[in-house]
Coordinates of C-alpha atoms in Angstrom, one line a residue:
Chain P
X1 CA -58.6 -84.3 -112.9
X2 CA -54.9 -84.3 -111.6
X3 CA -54.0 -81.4 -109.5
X4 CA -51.6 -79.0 -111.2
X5 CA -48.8 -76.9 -109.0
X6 CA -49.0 -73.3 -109.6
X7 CA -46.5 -70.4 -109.2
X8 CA -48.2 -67.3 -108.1
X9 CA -45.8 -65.4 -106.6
X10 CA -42.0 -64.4 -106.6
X11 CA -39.7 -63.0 -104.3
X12 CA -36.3 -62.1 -105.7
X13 CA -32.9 -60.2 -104.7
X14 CA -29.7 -59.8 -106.0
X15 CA -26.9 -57.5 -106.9
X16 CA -30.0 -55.9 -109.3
X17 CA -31.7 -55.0 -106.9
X18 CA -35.0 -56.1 -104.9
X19 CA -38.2 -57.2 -106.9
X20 CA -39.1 -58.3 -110.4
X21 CA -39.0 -55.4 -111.8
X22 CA -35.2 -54.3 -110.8
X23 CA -34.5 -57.7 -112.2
X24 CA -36.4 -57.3 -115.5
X25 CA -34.7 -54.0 -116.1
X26 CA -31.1 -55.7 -115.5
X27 CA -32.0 -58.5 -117.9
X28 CA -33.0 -56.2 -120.6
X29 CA -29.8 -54.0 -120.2
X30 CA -27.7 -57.4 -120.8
X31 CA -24.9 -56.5 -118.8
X32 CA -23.6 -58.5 -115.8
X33 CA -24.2 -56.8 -112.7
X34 CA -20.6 -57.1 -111.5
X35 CA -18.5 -55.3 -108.6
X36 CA -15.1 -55.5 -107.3
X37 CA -14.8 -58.3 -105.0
X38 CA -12.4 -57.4 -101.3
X39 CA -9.2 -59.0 -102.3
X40 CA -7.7 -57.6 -98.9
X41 CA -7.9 -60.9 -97.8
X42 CA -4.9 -62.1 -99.2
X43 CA -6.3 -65.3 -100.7
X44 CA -7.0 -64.4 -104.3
X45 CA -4.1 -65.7 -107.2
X46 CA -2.5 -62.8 -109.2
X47 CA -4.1 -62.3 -112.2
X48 CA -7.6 -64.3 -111.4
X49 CA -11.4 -62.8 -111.4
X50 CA -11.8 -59.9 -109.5
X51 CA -15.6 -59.6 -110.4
X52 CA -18.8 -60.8 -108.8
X53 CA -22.0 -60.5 -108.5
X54 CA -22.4 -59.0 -105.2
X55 CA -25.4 -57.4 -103.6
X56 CA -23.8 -54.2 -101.7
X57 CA -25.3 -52.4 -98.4
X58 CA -28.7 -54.7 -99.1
X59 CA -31.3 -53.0 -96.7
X60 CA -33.5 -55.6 -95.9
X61 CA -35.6 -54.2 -92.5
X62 CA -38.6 -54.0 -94.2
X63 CA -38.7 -57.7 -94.5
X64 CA -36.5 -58.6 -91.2
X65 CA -37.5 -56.9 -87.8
X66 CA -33.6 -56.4 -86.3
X67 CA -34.2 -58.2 -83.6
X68 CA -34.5 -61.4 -85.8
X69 CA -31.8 -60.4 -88.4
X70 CA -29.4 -60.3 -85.4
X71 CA -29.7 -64.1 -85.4
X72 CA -29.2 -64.6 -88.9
X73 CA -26.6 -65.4 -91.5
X74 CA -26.3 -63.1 -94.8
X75 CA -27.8 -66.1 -96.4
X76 CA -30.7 -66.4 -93.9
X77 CA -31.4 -62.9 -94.3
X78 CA -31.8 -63.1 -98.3
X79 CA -33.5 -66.2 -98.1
X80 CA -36.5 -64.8 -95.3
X81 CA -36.2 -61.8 -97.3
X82 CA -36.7 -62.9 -100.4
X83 CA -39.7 -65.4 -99.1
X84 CA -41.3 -62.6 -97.5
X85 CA -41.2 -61.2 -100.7
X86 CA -42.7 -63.6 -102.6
X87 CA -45.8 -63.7 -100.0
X88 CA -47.8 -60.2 -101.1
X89 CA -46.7 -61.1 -104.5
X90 CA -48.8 -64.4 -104.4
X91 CA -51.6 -61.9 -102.6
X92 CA -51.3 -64.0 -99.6
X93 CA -50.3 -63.0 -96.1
X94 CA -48.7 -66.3 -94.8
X95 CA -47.5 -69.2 -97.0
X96 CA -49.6 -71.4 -94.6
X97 CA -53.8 -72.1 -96.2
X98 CA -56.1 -72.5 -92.7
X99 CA -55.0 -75.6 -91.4
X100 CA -53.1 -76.7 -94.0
X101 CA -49.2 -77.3 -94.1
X102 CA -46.7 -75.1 -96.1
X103 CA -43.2 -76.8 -97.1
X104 CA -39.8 -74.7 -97.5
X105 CA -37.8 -76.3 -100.4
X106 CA -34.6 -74.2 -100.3
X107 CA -31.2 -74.8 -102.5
X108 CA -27.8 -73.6 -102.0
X109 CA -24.6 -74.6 -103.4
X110 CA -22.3 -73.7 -100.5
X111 CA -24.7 -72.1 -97.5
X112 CA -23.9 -69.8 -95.0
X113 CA -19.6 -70.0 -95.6
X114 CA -18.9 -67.0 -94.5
X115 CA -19.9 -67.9 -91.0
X116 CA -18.1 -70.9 -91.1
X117 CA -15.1 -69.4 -92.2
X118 CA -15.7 -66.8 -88.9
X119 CA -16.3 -69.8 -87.0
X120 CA -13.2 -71.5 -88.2
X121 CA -10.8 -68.2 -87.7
X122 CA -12.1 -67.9 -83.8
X123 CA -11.7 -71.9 -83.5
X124 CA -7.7 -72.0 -85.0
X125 CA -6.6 -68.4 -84.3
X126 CA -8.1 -68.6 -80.3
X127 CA -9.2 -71.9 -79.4
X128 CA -12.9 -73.8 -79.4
X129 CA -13.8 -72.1 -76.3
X130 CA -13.9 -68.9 -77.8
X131 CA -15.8 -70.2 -80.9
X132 CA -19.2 -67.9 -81.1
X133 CA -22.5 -70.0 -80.5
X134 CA -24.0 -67.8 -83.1
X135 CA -21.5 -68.4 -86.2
X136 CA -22.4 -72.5 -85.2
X137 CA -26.2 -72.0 -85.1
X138 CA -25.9 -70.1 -89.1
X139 CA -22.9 -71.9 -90.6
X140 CA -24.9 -75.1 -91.6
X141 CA -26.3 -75.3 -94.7
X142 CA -29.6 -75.6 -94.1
X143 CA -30.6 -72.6 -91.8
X144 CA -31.5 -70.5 -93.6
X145 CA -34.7 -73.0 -94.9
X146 CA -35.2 -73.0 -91.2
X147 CA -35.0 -69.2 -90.9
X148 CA -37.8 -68.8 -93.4
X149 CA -39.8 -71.6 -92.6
X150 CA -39.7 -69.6 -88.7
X151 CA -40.6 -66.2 -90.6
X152 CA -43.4 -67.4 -92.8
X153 CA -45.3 -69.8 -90.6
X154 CA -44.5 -72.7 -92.4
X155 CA -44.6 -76.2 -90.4
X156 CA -44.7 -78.8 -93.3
X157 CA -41.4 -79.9 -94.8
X158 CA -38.3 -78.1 -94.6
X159 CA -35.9 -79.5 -97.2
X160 CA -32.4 -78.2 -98.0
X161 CA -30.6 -79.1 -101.5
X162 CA -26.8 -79.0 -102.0
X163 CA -26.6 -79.9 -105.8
X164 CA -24.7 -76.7 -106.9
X165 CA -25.9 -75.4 -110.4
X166 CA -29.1 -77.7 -110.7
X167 CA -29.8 -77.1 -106.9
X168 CA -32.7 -74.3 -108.1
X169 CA -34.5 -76.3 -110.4
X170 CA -34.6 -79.6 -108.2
X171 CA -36.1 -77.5 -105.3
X172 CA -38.4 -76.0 -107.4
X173 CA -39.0 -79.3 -108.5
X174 CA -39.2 -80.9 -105.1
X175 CA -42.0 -78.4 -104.3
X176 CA -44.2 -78.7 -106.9
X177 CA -44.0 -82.3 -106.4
X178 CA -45.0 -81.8 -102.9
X179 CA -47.9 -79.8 -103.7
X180 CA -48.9 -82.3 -106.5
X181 CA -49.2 -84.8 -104.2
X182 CA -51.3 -83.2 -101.6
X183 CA -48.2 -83.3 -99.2
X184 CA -48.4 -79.7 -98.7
X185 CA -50.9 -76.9 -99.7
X186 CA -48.4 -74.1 -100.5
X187 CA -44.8 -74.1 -100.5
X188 CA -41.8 -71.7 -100.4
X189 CA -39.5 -72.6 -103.4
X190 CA -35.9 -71.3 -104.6
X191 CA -32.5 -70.5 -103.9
X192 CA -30.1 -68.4 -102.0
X193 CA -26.2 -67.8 -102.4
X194 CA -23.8 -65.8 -100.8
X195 CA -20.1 -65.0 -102.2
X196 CA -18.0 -63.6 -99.7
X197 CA -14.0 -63.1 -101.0
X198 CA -12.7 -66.8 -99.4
X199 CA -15.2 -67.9 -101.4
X200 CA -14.7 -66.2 -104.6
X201 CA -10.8 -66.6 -104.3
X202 CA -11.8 -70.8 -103.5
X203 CA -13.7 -70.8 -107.1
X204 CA -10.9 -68.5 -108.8
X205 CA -8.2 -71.3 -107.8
X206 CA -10.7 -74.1 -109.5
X207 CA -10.7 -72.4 -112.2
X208 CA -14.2 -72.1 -112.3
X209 CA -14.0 -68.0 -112.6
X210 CA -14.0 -65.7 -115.8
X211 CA -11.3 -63.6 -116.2
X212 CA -10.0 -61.0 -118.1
X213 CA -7.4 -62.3 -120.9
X214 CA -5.6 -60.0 -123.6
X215 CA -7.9 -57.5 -125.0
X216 CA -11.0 -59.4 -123.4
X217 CA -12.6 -57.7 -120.1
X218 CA -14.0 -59.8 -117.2
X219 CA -17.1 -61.1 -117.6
X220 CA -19.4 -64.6 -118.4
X221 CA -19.9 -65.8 -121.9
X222 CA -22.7 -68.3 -121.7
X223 CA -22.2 -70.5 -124.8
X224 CA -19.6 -68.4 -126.4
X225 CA -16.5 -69.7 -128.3
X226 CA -14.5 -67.2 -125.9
X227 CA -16.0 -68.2 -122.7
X228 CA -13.6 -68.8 -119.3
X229 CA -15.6 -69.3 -116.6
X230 CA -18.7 -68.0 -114.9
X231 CA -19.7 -65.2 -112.8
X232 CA -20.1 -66.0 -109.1
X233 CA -23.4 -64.4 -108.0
X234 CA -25.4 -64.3 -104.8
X235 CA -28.9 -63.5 -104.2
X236 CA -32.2 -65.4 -103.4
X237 CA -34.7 -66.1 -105.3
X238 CA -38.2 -67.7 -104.3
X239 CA -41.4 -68.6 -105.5
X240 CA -44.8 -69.4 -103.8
X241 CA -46.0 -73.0 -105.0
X242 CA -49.7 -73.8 -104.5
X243 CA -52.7 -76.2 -106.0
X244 CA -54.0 -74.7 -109.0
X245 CA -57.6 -75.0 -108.1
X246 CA -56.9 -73.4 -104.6
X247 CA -55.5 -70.7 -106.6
X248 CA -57.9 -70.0 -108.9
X249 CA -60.2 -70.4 -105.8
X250 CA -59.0 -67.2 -104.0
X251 CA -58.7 -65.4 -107.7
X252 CA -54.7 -65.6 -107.5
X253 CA -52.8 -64.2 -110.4
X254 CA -51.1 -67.6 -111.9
X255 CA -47.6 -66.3 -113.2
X256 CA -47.2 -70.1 -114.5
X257 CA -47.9 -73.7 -114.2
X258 CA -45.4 -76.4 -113.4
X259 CA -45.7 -78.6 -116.4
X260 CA -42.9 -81.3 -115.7
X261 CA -40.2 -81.1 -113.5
X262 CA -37.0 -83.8 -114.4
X263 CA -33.8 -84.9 -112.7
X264 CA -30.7 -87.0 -113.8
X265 CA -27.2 -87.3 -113.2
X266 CA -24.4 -87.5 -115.3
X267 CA -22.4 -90.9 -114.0
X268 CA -19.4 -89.5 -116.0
X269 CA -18.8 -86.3 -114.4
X270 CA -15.8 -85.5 -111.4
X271 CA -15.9 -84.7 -108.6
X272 CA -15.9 -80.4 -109.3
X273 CA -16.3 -81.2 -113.0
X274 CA -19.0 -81.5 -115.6
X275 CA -18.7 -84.8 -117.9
X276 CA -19.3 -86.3 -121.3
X277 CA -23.0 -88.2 -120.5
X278 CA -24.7 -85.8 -122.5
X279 CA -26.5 -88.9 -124.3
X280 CA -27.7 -90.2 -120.7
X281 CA -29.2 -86.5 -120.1
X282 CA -30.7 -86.4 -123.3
X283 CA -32.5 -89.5 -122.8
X284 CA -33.7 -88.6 -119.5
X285 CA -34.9 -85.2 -120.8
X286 CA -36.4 -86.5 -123.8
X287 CA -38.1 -89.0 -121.6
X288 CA -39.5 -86.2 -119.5
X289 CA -40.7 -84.3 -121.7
X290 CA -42.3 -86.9 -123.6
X291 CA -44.7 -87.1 -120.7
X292 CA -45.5 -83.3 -120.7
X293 CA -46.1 -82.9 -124.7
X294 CA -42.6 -83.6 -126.4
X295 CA -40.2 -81.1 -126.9
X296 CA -42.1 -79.3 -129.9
X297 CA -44.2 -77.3 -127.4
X298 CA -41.1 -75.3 -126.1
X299 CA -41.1 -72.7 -127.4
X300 CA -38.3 -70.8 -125.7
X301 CA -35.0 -72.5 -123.5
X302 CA -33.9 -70.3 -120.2
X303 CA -30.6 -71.8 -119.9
X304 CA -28.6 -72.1 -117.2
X305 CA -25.6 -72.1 -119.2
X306 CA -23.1 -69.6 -117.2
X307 CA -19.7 -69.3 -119.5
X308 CA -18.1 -72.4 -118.0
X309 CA -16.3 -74.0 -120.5
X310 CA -17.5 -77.7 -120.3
X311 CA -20.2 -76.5 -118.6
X312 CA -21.7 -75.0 -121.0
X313 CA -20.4 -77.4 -123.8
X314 CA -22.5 -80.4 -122.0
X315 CA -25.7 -78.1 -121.9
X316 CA -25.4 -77.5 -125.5
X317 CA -24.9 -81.2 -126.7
X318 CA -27.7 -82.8 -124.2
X319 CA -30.3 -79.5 -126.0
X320 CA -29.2 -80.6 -129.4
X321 CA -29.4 -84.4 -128.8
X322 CA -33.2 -83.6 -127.5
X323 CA -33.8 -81.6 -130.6
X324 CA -32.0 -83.6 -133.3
X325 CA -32.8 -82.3 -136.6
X326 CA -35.6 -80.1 -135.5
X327 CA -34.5 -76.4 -134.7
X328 CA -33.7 -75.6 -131.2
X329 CA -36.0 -72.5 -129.9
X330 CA -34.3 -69.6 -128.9
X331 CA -32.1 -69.9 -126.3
X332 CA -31.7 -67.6 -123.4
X333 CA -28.8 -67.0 -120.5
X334 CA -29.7 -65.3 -118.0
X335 CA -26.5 -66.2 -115.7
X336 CA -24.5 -63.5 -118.0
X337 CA -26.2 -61.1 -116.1
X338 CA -27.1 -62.6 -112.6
X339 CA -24.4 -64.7 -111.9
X340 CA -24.1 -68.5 -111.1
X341 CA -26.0 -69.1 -107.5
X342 CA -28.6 -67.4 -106.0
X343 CA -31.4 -68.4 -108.4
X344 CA -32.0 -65.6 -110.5
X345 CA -32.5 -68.0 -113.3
X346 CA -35.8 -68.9 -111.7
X347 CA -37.1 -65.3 -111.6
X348 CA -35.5 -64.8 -115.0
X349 CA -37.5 -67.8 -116.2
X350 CA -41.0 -66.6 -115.0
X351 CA -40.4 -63.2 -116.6
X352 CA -39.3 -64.8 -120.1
X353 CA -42.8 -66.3 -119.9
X354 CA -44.4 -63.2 -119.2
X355 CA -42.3 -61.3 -122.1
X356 CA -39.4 -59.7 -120.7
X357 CA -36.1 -59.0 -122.3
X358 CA -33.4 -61.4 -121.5
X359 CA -30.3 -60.1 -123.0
X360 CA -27.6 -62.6 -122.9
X361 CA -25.0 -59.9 -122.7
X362 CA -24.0 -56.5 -124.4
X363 CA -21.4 -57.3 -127.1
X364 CA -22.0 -59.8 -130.0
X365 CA -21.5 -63.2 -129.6
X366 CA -19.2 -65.8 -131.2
X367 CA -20.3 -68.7 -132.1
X368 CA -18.6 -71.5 -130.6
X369 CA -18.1 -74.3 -133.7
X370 CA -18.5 -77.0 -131.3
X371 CA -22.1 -75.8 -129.4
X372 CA -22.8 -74.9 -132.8
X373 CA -25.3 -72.4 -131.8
X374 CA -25.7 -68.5 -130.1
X375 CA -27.7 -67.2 -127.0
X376 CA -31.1 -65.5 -128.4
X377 CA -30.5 -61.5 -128.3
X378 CA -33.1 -59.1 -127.2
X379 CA -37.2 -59.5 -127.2
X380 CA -38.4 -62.5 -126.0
X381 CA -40.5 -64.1 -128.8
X382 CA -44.2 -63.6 -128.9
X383 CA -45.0 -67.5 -128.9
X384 CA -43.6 -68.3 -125.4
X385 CA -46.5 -70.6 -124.1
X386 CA -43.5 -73.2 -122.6
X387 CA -40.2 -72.3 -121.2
X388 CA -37.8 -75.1 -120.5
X389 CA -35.1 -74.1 -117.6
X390 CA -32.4 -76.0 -117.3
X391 CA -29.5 -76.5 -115.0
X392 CA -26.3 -78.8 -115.3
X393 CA -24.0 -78.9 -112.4
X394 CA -20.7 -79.4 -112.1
X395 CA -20.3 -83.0 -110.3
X396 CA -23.3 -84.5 -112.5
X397 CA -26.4 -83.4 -111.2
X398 CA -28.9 -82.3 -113.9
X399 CA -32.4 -80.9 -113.4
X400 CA -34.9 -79.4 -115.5
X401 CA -38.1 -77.3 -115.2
X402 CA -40.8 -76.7 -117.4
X403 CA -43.1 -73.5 -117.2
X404 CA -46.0 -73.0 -118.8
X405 CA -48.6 -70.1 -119.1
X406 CA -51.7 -70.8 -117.5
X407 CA -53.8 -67.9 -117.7
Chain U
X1 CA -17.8 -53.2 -52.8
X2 CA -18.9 -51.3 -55.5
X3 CA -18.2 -52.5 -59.1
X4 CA -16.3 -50.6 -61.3
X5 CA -17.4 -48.3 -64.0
X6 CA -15.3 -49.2 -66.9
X7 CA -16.4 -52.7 -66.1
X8 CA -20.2 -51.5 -66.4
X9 CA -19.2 -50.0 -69.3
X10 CA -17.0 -53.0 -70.9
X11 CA -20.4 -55.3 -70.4
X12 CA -22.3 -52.9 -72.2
X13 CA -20.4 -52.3 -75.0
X14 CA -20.0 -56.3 -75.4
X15 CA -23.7 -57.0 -75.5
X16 CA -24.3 -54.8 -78.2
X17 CA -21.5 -56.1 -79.9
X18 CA -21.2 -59.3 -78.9
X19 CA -24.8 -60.2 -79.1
X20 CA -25.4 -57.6 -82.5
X21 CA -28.1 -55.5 -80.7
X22 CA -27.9 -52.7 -83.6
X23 CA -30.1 -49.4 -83.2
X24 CA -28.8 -49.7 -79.3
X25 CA -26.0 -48.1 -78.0
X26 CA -24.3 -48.9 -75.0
X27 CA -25.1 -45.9 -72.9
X28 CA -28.8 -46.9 -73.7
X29 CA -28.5 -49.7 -71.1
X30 CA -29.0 -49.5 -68.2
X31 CA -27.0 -50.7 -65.1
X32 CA -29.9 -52.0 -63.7
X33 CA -32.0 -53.3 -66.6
X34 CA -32.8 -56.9 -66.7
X35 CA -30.8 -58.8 -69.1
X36 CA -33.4 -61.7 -69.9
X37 CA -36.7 -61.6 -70.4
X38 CA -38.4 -58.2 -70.1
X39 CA -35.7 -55.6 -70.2
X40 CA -33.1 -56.5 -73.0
X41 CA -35.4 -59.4 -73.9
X42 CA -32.3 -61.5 -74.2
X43 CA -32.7 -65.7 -74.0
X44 CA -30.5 -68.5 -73.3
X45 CA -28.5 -68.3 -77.3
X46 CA -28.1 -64.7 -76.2
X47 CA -26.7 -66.0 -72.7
X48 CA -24.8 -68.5 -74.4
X49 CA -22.9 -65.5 -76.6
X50 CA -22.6 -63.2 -73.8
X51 CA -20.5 -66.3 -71.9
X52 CA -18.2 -66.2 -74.3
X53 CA -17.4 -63.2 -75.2
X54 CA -16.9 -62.0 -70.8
X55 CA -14.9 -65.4 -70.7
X56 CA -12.8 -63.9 -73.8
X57 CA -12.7 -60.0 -72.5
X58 CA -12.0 -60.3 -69.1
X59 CA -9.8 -64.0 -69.5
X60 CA -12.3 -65.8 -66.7
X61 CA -13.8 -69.0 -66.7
X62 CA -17.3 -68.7 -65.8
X63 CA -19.4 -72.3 -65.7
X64 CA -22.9 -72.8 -66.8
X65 CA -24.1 -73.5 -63.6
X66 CA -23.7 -69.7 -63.1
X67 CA -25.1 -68.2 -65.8
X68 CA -29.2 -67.2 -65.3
X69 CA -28.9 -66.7 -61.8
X70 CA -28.5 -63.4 -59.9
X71 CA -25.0 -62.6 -61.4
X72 CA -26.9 -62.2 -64.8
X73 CA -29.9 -60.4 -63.9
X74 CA -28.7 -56.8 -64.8
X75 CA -25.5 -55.3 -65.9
X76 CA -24.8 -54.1 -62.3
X77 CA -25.1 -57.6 -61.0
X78 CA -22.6 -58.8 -63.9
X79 CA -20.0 -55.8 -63.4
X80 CA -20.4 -57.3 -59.4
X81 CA -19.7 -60.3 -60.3
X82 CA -17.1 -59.8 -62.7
X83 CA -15.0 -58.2 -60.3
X84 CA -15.5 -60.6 -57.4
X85 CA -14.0 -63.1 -59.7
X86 CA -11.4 -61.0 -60.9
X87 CA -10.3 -60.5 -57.2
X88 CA -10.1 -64.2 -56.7
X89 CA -8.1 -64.6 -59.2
X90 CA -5.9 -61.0 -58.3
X91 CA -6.1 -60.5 -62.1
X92 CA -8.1 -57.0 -61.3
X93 CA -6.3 -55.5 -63.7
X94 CA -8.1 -57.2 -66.8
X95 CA -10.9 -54.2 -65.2
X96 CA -8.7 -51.1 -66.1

């Protein structure tokens, strides 16, 4: 009998809140969980996004003793925050099984920036002497991995992945793989994002931002004909990965099963750009899914379409190619009220299965002729035994998850 | 000679800021509390910061070879040696 990956617990933060449940109640409201971003700066254009999703005066000392969080970046806090989270959830006390090895399989589009960009200031403005050890240590982009992997115990694998939007799903997917293959018993799986202003003024100059245009207010249309751009989130999500027969073992609560996990790239894509490959994606999800029962079986799609204009596009194209003539199941975007980053699509995913509300966002949509399709409104649907997640990234990367119920 | 206060009180007030000891206020230290290990349980990143930011505050070189050793076993034996080296260099006015 092959041994299945299991998730069985969830750790989650973001500008909702802290916990499922904050998350769950954001979702259902629909609306993006926005706040003015510090434009004091200087480095924001006129007239760009002013909005993110930002998680203000986060208290996290229940989870982070201050004699730890003083050595950690905003990022690292989240992430051991987060994970530490996720642990009681899973009704375990440390991620590593006796004697066994626990990997940390951690994504992030941009890491701990706003460190570097402290690092930076002290290194141009007065010199690399005065450069702070500490802003070097937690600028890197894989720190805070090691952060959790110190907080939790966990001595197997630490793996870091910089694949922007598809980052979640492929460390997700790396775990579960790891697990499958009896590299690790448990593992620590997700995401974690910060957006401090440089940053959010960097993504406004790409172009990648919404923003508000003539009788249109600030905010992400996933898959809407009057989308501009997404909504730049932070926030850490993670999920405890283990063997399904350990699980069941210690009478763990299975909050899903890792049917298939899938990666591809789209060759045609730039540099900070989606491309036109949605054929090649199609195939390689098709493919994928051919080994875990065919796309028939889905019976709802948590999308990680964000508002972003080709983004979004490509996503639409590469679910219809998959789905030809048959009809697509409902389609869910979380992102509308998370944000882009920080993995809240993972948590969102794992509560579609269990039933929650996923709102895509308060007003009506508009279809977009050329998507050809609208973002599923309100209750989940009963049948929801499989949940595809999927996650395009700008630059090619593509990744895909699919959940199943287990219980 | 005796070290001066306000350089006592300068080291203090960079540790905890310097070296992000929230919940601790300067006047919590004290002059002769050991930096490292028991005490302010600081360690070698910690000493690493604290280099730095004295270097940067008082505008003295200080080399490696000189950190862990007597001058950085309390905040008096820092202020001490502070100042000594502030003398050499007749830049004792950084102090005030």
């Amino acid at each position: 009998m092959p041994i299945e990956t299991v998730v069985t617990g969830l750790g989650t933060i973001g500008p909702y809140g802290f916990g499922r449940e904050a998350l769950a109640k954001a979702l259902a409201a629909g609306k993006p969980v926005a706040s003015e971003v510090d434009r004091g700066g200087g480095w924001h254009r006129e007239g760009g996004s002013r909005l993110a999703a930002l998680i203000r005066e986060p208290d996290l000392s229940r989870w982070i003793p201050p004699a730890a969080a003083r050595r950690m970046s905003f990022p690292s806090k989240l992430a051991v925050a987060a994970g530490k989270m996720a642990l009681p959830d899973a009704g375990i006390e440390t991620v590593a099984s006796e004697g066994g090895r626990a990997g940390v399989y951690l994504a992030t589009a941009f890491g701990p920036v706003h460190n570097t960009e402290k690092l930076l200031r002290q290194i141009f403005l007065e010199g690399a002497e005065a450069a702070q050890p500490f802003y070097f240590s937690e600028c890197v982009a894989n720190t805070p991995a090691a952060q959790l992997a110190i907080a939790v115990g966990a001595r197997g694998p630490n793996v870091t992945i910089v694949q922007r939007e598809a980052g979640p799903l492929l460390a997700v997917g790396r775990g579960a793989q790891a697990v499958r293959e009896g590299r690790v018993d448990r593992a620590l799986a997700g995401a974690v994002e910060e957006i401090p202003p440089l940053l959010h003024a960097l993504l406004g100059r790409f172009g990648a931002l919404a923003q508000a245009e003539e009788k249109l207010a600030e905010q992400p249309r996933p898959l809407d004909r009057r989308r501009n751009g997404i909504l730049a989130g932070e926030g850490a999500s993670l999920l405890v990965l283990e063997r399904e027969d350990a699980a069941r073992a210690r009478g763990a609560r299975i909050l899903a099963r890792v049917r298939w996990s899938g990666a591809a790239f789209d060759a045609t894509a730039g540099v900070t750009d989606w491309g036109t490959g949605h054929d090649a994606l199609a195939a390689a999800l098709r493919a994928g899914l051919a080994t875990a029962g065919g796309a028939a079986g889905i019976s709802m799609i948590v999308s990680g379409a964000s508002g972003a204009k080709r983004g979004d596009l490509l996503e639409a194209r590469v679910l219809k190619a998959v789905w030809g003539e048959a009809p697509l199941p409902p389609v869910m975007t979380p992102k509308a009220v998370t944000g882009e980053y920080g993995g809240g699509i993972l948590a969102a995913g794992l509560l579609a299965l269990e039933g929650k509300a996923l709102a895509p966002f308060p007003e009506a949509p508009e279809l977009d002729p050329e998507i050809g399709f609208s973002p599923h409104r309100g209750a989940v649907p009963e049948k929801r035994a499989r949940v595809l997640l999927t996650g395009l990234a700008s630059g090619g990367a593509a990744a895909w998850l699919l959940l199943e119920r287990a219980s | 000679m005796p070290e001066s206060p306000t350089i006592r009180s300068k080291i203090k007030s960079l540790l905890v800021s310097a070296l992000r000891l929230d919940g601790l206020a300067p006047s919590d230290i004290a002059d002769d509390s050991p930096l490292f290990g028991e005490g302010l349980g600081l360690d070698s990143v910690d000493a690493l910061e604290l280099v730095v930011a004295l270097e940067k505050e008082f505008k003295i070189p200080i080399q490696s070879h000189e950190v862990g050793r007597e001058a950085f076993a309390s905040v008096g034996a820092l202020a001490a040696f502070i100042e000594r080296r502030l003398a050499a260099a007749g830049n004792a006015d950084a102090a005030s």
